[in-house]
mmCIF file of C-alpha atoms in Angstrom:
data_model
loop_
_atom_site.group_PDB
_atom_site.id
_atom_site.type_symbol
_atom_site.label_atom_id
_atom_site.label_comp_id
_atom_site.label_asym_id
_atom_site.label_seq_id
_atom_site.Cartn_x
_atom_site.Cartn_y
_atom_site.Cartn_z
ATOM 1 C CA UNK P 1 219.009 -47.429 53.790
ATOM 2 C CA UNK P 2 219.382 -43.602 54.115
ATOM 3 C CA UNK P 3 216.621 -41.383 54.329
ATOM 4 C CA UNK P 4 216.239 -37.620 53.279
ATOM 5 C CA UNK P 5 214.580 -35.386 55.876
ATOM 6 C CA UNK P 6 211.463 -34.778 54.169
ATOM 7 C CA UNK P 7 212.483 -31.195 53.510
ATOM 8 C CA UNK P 8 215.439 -31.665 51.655
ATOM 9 C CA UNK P 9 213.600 -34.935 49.923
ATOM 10 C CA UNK P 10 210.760 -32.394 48.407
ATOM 11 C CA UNK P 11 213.769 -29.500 46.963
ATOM 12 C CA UNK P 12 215.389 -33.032 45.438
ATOM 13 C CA UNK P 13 212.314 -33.536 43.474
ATOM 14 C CA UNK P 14 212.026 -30.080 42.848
ATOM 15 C CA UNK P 15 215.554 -29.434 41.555
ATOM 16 C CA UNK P 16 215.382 -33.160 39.719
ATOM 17 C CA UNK P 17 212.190 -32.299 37.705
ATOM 18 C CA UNK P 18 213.595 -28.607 36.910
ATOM 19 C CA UNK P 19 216.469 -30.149 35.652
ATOM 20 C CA UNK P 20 215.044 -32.779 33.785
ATOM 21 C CA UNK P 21 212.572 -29.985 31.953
ATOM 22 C CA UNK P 22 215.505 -28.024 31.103
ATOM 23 C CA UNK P 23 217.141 -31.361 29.047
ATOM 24 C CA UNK P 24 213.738 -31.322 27.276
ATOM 25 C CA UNK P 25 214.291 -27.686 26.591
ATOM 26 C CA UNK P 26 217.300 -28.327 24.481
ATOM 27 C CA UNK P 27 216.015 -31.392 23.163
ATOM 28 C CA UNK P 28 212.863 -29.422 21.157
ATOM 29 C CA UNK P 29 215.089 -26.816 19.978
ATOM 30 C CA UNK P 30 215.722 -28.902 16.696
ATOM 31 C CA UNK P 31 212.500 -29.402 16.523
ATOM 32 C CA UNK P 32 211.182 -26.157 16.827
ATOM 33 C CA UNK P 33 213.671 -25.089 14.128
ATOM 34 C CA UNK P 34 212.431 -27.514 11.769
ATOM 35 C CA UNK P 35 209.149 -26.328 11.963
ATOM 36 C CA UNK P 36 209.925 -22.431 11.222
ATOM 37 C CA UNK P 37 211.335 -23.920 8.170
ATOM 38 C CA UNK P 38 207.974 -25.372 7.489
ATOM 39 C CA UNK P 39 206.740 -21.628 7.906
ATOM 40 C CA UNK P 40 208.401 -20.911 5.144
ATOM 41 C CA UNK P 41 206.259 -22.840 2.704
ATOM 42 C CA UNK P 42 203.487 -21.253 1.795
ATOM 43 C CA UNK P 43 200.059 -22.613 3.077
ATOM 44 C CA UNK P 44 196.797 -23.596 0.810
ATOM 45 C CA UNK P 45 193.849 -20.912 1.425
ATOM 46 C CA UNK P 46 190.600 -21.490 1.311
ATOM 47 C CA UNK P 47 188.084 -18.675 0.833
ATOM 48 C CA UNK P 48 184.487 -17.951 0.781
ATOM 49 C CA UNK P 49 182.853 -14.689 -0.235
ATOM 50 C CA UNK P 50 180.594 -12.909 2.090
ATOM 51 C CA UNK P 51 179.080 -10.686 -0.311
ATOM 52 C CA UNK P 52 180.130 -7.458 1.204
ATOM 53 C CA UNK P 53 181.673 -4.663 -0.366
ATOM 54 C CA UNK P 54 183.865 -1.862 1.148
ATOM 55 C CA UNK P 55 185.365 1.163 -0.441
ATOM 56 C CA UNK P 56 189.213 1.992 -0.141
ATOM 57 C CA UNK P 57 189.685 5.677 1.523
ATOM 58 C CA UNK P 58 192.460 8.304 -0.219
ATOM 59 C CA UNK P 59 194.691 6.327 2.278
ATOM 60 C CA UNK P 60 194.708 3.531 0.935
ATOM 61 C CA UNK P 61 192.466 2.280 3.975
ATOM 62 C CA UNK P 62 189.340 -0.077 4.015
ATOM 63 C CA UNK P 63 186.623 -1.095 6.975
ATOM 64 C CA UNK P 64 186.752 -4.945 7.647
ATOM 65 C CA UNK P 65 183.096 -5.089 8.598
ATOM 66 C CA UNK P 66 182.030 -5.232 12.627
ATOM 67 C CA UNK P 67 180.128 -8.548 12.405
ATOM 68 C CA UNK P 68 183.545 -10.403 10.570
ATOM 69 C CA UNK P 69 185.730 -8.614 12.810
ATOM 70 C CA UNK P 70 183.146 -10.268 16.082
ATOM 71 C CA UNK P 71 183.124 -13.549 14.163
ATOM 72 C CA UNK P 72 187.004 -13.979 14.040
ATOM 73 C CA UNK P 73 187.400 -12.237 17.020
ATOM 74 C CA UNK P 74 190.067 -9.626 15.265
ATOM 75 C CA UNK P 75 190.770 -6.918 17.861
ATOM 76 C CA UNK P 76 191.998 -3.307 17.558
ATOM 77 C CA UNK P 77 195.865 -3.712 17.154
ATOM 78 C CA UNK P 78 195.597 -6.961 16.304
ATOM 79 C CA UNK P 79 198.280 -8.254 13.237
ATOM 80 C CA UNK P 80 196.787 -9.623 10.102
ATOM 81 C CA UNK P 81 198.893 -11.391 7.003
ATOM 82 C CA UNK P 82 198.278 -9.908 3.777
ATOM 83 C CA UNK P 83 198.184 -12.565 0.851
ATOM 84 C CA UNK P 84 197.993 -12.045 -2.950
ATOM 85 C CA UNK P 85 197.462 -14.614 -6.145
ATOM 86 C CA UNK P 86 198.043 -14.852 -9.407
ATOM 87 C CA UNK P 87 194.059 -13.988 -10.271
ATOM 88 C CA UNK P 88 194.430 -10.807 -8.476
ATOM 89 C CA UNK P 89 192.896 -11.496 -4.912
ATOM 90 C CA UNK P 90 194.027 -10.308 -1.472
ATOM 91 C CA UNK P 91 193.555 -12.144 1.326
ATOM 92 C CA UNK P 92 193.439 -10.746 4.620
ATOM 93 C CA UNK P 93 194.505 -13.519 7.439
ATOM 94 C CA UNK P 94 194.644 -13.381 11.440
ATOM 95 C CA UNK P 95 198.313 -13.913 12.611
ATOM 96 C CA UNK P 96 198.892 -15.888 15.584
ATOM 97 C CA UNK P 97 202.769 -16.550 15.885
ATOM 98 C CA UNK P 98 202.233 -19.226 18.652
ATOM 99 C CA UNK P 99 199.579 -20.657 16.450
ATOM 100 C CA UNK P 100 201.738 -20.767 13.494
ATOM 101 C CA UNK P 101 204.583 -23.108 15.139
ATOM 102 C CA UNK P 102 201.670 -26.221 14.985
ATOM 103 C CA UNK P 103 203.885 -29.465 15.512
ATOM 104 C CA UNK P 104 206.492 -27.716 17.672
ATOM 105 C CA UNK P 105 204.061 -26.200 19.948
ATOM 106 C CA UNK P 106 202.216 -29.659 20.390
ATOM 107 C CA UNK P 107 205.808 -31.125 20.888
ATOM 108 C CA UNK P 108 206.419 -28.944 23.750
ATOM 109 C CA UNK P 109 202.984 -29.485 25.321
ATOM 110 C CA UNK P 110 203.734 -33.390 25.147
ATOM 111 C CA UNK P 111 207.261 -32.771 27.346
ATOM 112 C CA UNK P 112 205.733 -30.018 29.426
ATOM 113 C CA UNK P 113 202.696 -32.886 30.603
ATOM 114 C CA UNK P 114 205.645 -35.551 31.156
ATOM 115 C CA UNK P 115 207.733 -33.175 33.518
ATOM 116 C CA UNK P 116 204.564 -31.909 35.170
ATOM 117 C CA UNK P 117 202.664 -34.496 35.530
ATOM 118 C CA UNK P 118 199.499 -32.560 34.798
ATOM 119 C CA UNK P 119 197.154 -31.395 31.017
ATOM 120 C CA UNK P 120 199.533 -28.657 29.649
ATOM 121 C CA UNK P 121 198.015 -26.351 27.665
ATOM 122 C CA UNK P 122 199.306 -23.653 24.924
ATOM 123 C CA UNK P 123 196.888 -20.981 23.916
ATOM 124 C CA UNK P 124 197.219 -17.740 21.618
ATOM 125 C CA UNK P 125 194.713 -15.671 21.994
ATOM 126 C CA UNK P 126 192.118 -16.912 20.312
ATOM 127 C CA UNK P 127 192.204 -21.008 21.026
ATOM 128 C CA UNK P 128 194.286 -24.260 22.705
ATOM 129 C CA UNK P 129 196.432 -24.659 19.709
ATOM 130 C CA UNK P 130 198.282 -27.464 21.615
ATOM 131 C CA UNK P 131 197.347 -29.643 24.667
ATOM 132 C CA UNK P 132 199.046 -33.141 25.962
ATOM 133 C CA UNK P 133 197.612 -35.004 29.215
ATOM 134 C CA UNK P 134 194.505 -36.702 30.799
ATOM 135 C CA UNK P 135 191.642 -35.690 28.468
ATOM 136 C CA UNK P 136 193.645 -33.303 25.560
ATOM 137 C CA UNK P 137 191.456 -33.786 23.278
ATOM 138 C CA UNK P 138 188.443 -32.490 24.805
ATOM 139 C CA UNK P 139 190.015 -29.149 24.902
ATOM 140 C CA UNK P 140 192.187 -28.777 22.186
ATOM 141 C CA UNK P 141 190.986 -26.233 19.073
ATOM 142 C CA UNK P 142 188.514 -24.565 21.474
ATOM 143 C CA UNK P 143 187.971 -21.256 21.896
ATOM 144 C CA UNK P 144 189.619 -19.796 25.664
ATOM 145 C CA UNK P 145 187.033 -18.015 27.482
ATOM 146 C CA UNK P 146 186.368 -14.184 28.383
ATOM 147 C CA UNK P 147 188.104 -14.429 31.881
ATOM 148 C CA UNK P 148 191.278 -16.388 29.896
ATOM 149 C CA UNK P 149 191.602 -13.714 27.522
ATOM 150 C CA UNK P 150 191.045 -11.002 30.313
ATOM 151 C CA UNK P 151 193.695 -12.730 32.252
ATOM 152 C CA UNK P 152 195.825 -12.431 29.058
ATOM 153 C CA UNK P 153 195.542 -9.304 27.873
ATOM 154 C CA UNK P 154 196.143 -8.275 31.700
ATOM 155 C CA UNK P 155 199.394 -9.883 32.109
ATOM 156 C CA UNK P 156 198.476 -11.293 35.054
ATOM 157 C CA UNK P 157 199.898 -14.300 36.573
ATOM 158 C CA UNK P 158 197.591 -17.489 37.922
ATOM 159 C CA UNK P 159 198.193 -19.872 40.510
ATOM 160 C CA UNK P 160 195.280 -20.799 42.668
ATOM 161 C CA UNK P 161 191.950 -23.418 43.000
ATOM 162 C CA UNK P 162 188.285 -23.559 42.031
ATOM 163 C CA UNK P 163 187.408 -23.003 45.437
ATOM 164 C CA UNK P 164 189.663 -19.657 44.933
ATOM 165 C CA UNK P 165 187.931 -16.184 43.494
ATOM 166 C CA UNK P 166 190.609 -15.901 41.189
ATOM 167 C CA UNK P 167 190.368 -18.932 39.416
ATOM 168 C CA UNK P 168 189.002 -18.641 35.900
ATOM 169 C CA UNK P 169 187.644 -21.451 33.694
ATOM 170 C CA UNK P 170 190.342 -22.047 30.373
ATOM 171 C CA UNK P 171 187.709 -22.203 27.625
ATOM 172 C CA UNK P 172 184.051 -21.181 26.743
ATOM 173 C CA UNK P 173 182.842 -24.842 27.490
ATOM 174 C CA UNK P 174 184.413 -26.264 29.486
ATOM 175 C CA UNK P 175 183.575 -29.775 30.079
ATOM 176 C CA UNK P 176 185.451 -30.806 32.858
ATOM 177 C CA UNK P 177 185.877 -29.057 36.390
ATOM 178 C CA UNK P 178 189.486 -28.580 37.113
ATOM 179 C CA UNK P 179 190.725 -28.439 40.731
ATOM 180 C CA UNK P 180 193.667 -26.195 40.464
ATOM 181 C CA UNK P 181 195.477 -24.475 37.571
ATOM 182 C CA UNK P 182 198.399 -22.323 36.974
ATOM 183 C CA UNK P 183 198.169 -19.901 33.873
ATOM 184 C CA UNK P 184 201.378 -17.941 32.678
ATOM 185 C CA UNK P 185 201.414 -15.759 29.506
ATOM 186 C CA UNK P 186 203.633 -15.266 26.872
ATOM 187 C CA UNK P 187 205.355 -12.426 25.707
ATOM 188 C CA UNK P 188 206.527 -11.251 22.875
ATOM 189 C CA UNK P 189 208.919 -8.193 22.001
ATOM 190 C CA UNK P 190 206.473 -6.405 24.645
ATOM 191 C CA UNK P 191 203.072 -8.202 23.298
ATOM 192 C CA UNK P 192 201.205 -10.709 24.526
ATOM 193 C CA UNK P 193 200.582 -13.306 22.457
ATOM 194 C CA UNK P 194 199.205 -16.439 24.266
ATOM 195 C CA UNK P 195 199.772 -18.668 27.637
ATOM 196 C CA UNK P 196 200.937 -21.533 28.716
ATOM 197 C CA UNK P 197 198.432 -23.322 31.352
ATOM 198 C CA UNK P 198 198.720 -25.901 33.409
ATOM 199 C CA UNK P 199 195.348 -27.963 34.723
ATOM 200 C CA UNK P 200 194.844 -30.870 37.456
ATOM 201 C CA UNK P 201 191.406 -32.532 37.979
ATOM 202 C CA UNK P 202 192.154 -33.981 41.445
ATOM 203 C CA UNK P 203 191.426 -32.103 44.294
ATOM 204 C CA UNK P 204 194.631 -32.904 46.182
ATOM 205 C CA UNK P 205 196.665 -32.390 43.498
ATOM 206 C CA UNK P 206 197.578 -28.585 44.450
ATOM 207 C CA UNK P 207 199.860 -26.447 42.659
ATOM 208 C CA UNK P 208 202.714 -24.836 43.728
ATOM 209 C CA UNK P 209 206.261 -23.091 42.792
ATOM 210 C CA UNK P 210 207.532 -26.234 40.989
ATOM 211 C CA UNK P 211 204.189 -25.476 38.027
ATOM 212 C CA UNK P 212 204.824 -21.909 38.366
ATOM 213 C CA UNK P 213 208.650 -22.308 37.472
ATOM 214 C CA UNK P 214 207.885 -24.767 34.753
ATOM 215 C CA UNK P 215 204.880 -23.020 33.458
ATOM 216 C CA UNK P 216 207.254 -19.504 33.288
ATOM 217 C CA UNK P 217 210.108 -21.675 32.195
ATOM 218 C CA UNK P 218 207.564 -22.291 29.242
ATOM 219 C CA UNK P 219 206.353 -19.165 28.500
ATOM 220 C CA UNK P 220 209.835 -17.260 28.678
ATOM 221 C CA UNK P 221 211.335 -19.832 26.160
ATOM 222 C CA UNK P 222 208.562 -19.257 23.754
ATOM 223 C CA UNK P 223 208.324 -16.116 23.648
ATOM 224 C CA UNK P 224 212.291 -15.969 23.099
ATOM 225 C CA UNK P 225 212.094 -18.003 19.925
ATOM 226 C CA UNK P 226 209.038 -16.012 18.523
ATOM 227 C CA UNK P 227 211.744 -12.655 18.731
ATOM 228 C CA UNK P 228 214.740 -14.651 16.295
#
């Protein structure tokens, strides 16, 4: 039997696994087109009045109110979808592109876990809209935390440990300690609009350049689609 210096034997794995996630790549492109096409059918509101009343300005302009804007977390700059209906109402809804791909984004969390090996995690800015691996569902839907959305709105790019000063916990609860993660945002036509994270609960399971690459891998591809 022949053996590979174990040198040689790790940049094998590491070229096998890029390649295999770059396969998967191709393989969710059909689906991620068939959801857009789902975009295009318009989606059932629901609405509740809040009993406040604003004035429109000589602009044209009106105040959404400081406590709804807190509640929904809607930020200066941030993009909202303007809806109308047949009895005359206009609905004002937060746009989250990443949010918006549903199926297709959990889809590519499901592969991203297989290649990985690890809970993959797509965020916007606002929540884990997707998540596939060891415990999912205890984090999907939440809200990410302060130091997520800090990291976000920085740019900045996360590979490190708990035991590490730069490690920041994913969402507000978090109800699980993870070990090590690796948090990569994406980009949009110059905006950010979410991240792609990548979490391990064992404390030997360390992260390296392989999650980096597959995390930005991730992240790039995204935010490509979002521009066509």
């Amino acid at each position: 039997m022949y053996w590979l210096p174990k040198r040689l034997a790790a940049q094998y794995t590491t070229h096998n696994r890029i390649r295999n996630y770059t396969a998967l790549r191709l393989r969710l492109y059909h689906s991620y087109k068939l959801a857009v096409n789902k975009l295009l059918e318009m989606e059932e509101i629901s609405v509740k009045a809040t009993g406040i009343v604003r004035r429109i300005d000589d602009l044209g302009r009106v105040v959404i109110p400081k406590e709804i804007r807190r509640t929904l977390r809607i930020r200066e700059s941030d993009p909202l979808e303007i809806f109308t209906d047949h009895e005359g109402a206009i609905i004002l809804k937060k746009y989250s592109p990443i949010g918006e791909l549903g199926s297709f984004a959990k889809q590519y969390a499901e592969s991203l876990s297989q290649v990985s090996g690890h809970l993959a995690l797509i965020a916007d800015r606002d929540q884990i809209i997707a998540a596939a691996g060891s415990n999912s569902k205890q984090v999907l839907g939440k809200s990410v935390s302060k130091a997520l959305e800090e990291k976000m709105n920085s740019r900045e790019t996360v590979c490190t440990s708990r035991s590490d000063k730069d490690y920041v916990s994913v969402t507000e609860d978090e109800a699980e300690e993870y070990q090590h993660e690796v948090i990569i945002p994406i980009i949009t036509q110059g905006d950010v609009i979410g991240a792609v994270v990548l979490l391990s609960a064992k404390a030997g399971d360390e992260m390296n350049e392989v999650e980096m690459k597959l995390a930005q891998s991730a992240a790039g591809f995204l935010g490509k689609q979002m521009e066509q």
